[in-house]
Tab-separated table of C-alpha atoms in Angstrom:
chain	number	residue	atom	x	y	z
R	1	MET	CA	15.211	1.953	2.600
R	2	SER	CA	12.189	1.506	-0.409
R	3	ARG	CA	11.878	1.602	-4.063
R	4	THR	CA	9.155	3.770	-5.553
R	5	TYR	CA	7.731	3.505	-8.294
R	6	LEU	CA	5.308	5.580	-10.559
R	7	PHE	CA	2.049	5.635	-12.702
R	8	VAL	CA	2.035	8.140	-15.025
R	9	ASP	CA	-1.125	8.622	-17.489
R	10	GLU	CA	-0.631	9.307	-21.431
R	11	ASP	CA	-0.009	13.146	-20.976
R	12	GLY	CA	2.185	12.818	-18.630
R	13	LYS	CA	0.256	12.874	-15.116
R	14	LEU	CA	1.827	11.496	-12.563
R	15	LEU	CA	-1.205	9.295	-11.032
R	16	ALA	CA	-0.468	7.335	-8.131
R	17	TYR	CA	2.676	6.353	-6.673
R	18	LEU	CA	3.902	2.807	-4.778
R	19	SER	CA	6.863	2.658	-2.667
R	20	LEU	CA	7.764	-1.075	-1.559
R	21	CYS	CA	10.684	-2.670	0.781
R	22	ASN	CA	11.538	-5.820	2.418
R	23	ASP	CA	9.370	-7.358	5.290
R	24	ALA	CA	9.069	-9.974	7.483
R	25	ILE	CA	5.952	-10.908	10.132
R	26	ARG	CA	4.716	-12.505	13.369
R	27	LEU	CA	1.858	-14.536	13.057
R	28	GLU	CA	-0.448	-16.139	15.254
R	29	PHE	CA	0.058	-20.551	15.895
R	30	GLU	CA	-3.308	-20.566	14.957
R	31	GLU	CA	-2.681	-18.945	11.295
R	32	ARG	CA	0.532	-21.044	10.762
R	33	ASP	CA	-1.462	-23.818	11.356
R	34	ASN	CA	-4.500	-22.786	8.936
R	35	MET	CA	-1.980	-22.083	5.919
R	36	SER	CA	0.220	-24.723	6.827
R	37	LEU	CA	3.439	-22.698	7.550
R	38	PRO	CA	5.731	-24.283	10.202
R	39	TYR	CA	7.082	-20.933	11.428
R	40	ALA	CA	6.678	-17.809	13.112
R	41	THR	CA	8.388	-15.550	10.938
R	42	ILE	CA	7.439	-15.101	8.217
R	43	PRO	CA	9.287	-13.315	4.840
R	44	ALA	CA	7.168	-10.598	2.896
R	45	MET	CA	7.616	-7.513	0.784
R	46	LYS	CA	5.805	-4.749	2.151
R	47	VAL	CA	3.474	-1.797	0.853
R	48	ALA	CA	5.495	1.046	2.561
R	49	ARG	CA	3.234	3.874	0.111
R	50	LEU	CA	0.634	4.069	-1.949
R	51	ALA	CA	-1.297	7.138	-2.955
R	52	VAL	CA	-3.680	8.519	-5.746
R	53	ASP	CA	-4.017	11.442	-6.819
R	54	ILE	CA	-6.892	13.401	-5.323
R	55	THR	CA	-7.954	14.281	-8.630
R	56	LYS	CA	-7.588	10.720	-9.963
R	57	ARG	CA	-9.656	8.539	-7.475
R	58	GLY	CA	-12.080	5.810	-8.266
R	59	MET	CA	-10.308	5.145	-11.493
R	60	GLY	CA	-9.092	1.889	-10.611
R	61	THR	CA	-5.161	3.315	-10.030
R	62	GLY	CA	-4.632	1.841	-6.451
R	63	TYR	CA	-5.651	-1.945	-7.546
R	64	TYR	CA	-3.474	-0.946	-9.931
R	65	ALA	CA	-1.186	-0.308	-8.380
R	66	LEU	CA	-1.027	-3.624	-6.050
R	67	GLN	CA	-1.271	-5.884	-8.891
R	68	PHE	CA	1.944	-4.485	-9.634
R	69	ALA	CA	3.180	-5.203	-5.738
R	70	VAL	CA	1.780	-8.423	-6.269
R	71	TYR	CA	3.734	-8.619	-9.438
R	72	VAL	CA	7.234	-7.430	-8.175
R	73	ALA	CA	6.688	-10.282	-5.053
R	74	GLN	CA	6.099	-12.797	-7.774
R	75	ALA	CA	9.186	-11.892	-9.715
R	76	VAL	CA	11.541	-11.507	-6.091
R	77	ARG	CA	10.095	-15.141	-5.550
R	78	ASP	CA	12.617	-16.429	-8.321
R	79	TYR	CA	14.704	-15.058	-6.226
R	80	SER	CA	13.904	-15.332	-1.992
R	81	GLY	CA	10.729	-16.193	-0.787
R	82	VAL	CA	7.959	-13.616	-0.189
R	83	VAL	CA	5.053	-15.652	1.180
R	84	PHE	CA	3.218	-11.986	1.963
R	85	LEU	CA	2.154	-8.691	0.872
R	86	THR	CA	2.028	-6.580	3.518
R	87	LEU	CA	0.751	-3.107	4.418
R	88	ASP	CA	-0.405	-1.170	7.499
R	89	CYS	CA	-3.081	1.551	7.276
R	90	TYR	CA	-5.566	3.694	9.044
R	91	GLY	CA	-8.539	2.511	9.352
R	92	HIS	CA	-10.909	3.751	7.235
R	93	ARG	CA	-8.801	2.563	4.396
R	94	VAL	CA	-9.208	-0.997	5.673
R	95	SER	CA	-12.135	-1.903	3.714
R	96	TYR	CA	-10.284	-1.176	0.906
R	97	TYR	CA	-7.652	-3.247	1.319
R	98	GLU	CA	-9.986	-6.061	2.188
R	99	ARG	CA	-12.078	-5.909	-0.924
R	100	PHE	CA	-8.357	-6.853	-2.649
R	101	VAL	CA	-8.301	-9.778	-0.438
R	102	PHE	CA	-5.962	-8.373	2.796
R	103	ARG	CA	-6.743	-9.745	6.352
R	104	ARG	CA	-6.056	-7.729	9.393
R	105	ASN	CA	-2.527	-9.560	11.260
R	106	LEU	CA	-4.016	-11.656	14.330
R	107	TYR	CA	-0.391	-10.315	15.754
R	108	GLN	CA	-0.632	-5.941	16.159
R	109	PRO	CA	2.484	-4.315	16.766
R	110	VAL	CA	1.865	-2.066	20.764
R	111	LEU	CA	-0.811	0.231	20.201
R	112	LEU	CA	0.049	3.494	21.978
R	113	ASP	CA	-2.714	5.981	20.109
R	114	TYR	CA	-6.263	5.101	18.831
R	115	ASP	CA	-5.909	5.588	15.794
R	116	SER	CA	-2.641	3.704	14.796
R	117	PRO	CA	-2.302	1.812	11.594
R	118	VAL	CA	-3.581	-2.192	11.067
R	119	SER	CA	-1.113	-4.141	9.933
R	120	MET	CA	-2.490	-6.344	6.731
R	121	ARG	CA	-1.360	-9.112	5.117
R	122	LEU	CA	-1.969	-10.986	1.800
R	123	TRP	CA	-1.270	-14.397	1.037
R	124	ILE	CA	0.434	-13.816	-2.385
R	125	ASP	CA	-0.585	-18.013	-3.090
R	126	GLU	CA	-4.174	-17.055	-2.008
R	127	TYR	CA	-4.970	-14.159	-4.176
R	128	LEU	CA	-3.482	-15.866	-7.473
R	129	ALA	CA	-5.621	-19.003	-6.917
R	130	GLY	CA	-8.244	-16.418	-7.115
R	131	GLN	CA	-7.333	-14.431	-10.112
R	132	SER	CA	-6.839	-17.713	-12.131
R	133	GLN	CA	-10.580	-19.177	-11.073
U	1	MET	CA	-9.403	2.266	-18.871
U	2	THR	CA	-6.327	4.529	-18.264
U	3	ASP	CA	-3.583	3.562	-20.235
U	4	TYR	CA	0.081	3.653	-17.635
U	5	GLU	CA	3.252	4.115	-17.840
U	6	ILE	CA	5.036	2.345	-14.699
U	7	LEU	CA	8.418	4.300	-13.582
U	8	ARG	CA	10.885	2.967	-11.309
U	9	LEU	CA	11.765	6.916	-9.574
U	10	SER	CA	14.862	8.680	-10.929
U	11	GLU	CA	16.593	11.644	-11.520
U	12	GLU	CA	15.442	11.576	-14.699
U	13	ASN	CA	11.519	11.638	-13.624
U	14	LYS	CA	11.667	13.414	-10.365
U	15	TYR	CA	9.862	16.419	-12.754
U	16	LEU	CA	6.610	14.786	-12.349
U	17	THR	CA	6.036	14.414	-8.284
U	18	GLY	CA	6.342	18.316	-8.432
U	19	GLY	CA	1.961	18.628	-8.973
U	20	PHE	CA	1.346	15.576	-7.016
U	21	THR	CA	-0.730	16.225	-3.412
U	22	CYS	CA	-3.327	13.398	-2.121
U	23	VAL	CA	-4.292	15.520	0.186
U	24	GLU	CA	-8.291	14.839	0.563
U	25	THR	CA	-10.082	18.454	0.360
U	26	ASP	CA	-13.649	19.010	2.537
U	27	SER	CA	-16.030	17.119	0.427
U	28	MET	CA	-14.353	14.357	0.316
U	29	LEU	CA	-13.843	13.676	3.974
U	30	THR	CA	-18.074	14.793	4.822
U	31	GLU	CA	-18.411	11.176	5.970
U	32	TYR	CA	-16.149	11.914	8.468
U	33	THR	CA	-15.460	13.564	12.232
U	34	SER	CA	-13.330	16.870	12.632
U	35	LYS	CA	-10.798	15.053	14.528
U	36	GLU	CA	-11.136	12.000	12.059
U	37	ARG	CA	-10.227	14.552	9.693
U	38	ARG	CA	-7.526	15.966	10.265
U	39	ARG	CA	-5.924	12.773	11.315
U	40	ILE	CA	-6.404	11.462	7.750
U	41	ARG	CA	-4.772	14.917	6.642
U	42	ARG	CA	-1.924	14.530	8.845
U	43	HIS	CA	-1.215	11.287	7.254
U	44	SER	CA	-2.160	12.313	3.786
U	45	LYS	CA	0.397	15.625	3.857
U	46	ASP	CA	2.766	12.488	5.428
U	47	MET	CA	2.232	10.946	1.855
U	48	ASP	CA	2.621	13.998	-0.285
U	49	ASN	CA	6.135	14.574	1.774
U	50	PHE	CA	7.032	11.350	1.529
U	51	LEU	CA	7.039	12.179	-2.348
U	52	HIS	CA	8.300	15.314	-2.511
U	53	SER	CA	11.376	14.775	0.052
U	54	GLU	CA	12.021	11.525	1.246
U	55	ALA	CA	11.543	9.005	-1.559
U	56	PHE	CA	14.644	9.986	-3.498
U	57	ASP	CA	16.993	9.693	-0.659
């Protein structure tokens, strides 16, 4: 279902892992209008899993893994359309991903629990434009 | 800045996942309520389990 990548340091220690799969997200009309996207459902690549070893937090490994995800999405775009990088995360991680310019999707899956994950997206074009400035 | 190597998970490098854990200790979660700590740890254990048993499927 997904492809998993290991981030290993020079001593052979596993610092983090990242799993990627394909996705599509539904946008509300106002979001589509703001981005000039004519379709209700937009192709994306999903960060299905991202975890950093507890002994290696705060070293930028998660940020590096997300940059790698953007790199993979760019590579896929040579062959198939990908507009967003998406992920689902719990509330305590939302601010972390917002620092990477992920935004909450207006359309959220039906939530049954108070602590259901938050659906977020990163617009790849916007992110890359920000990086080049 | 740590130097990284990025490897696609495979039979050859699966041994690298053995010592990995992302389950937080008590001292890492002091800002959260006990209910929130339980939820966070449950999710982190699920992340560990995925790597150790599902990711390679």
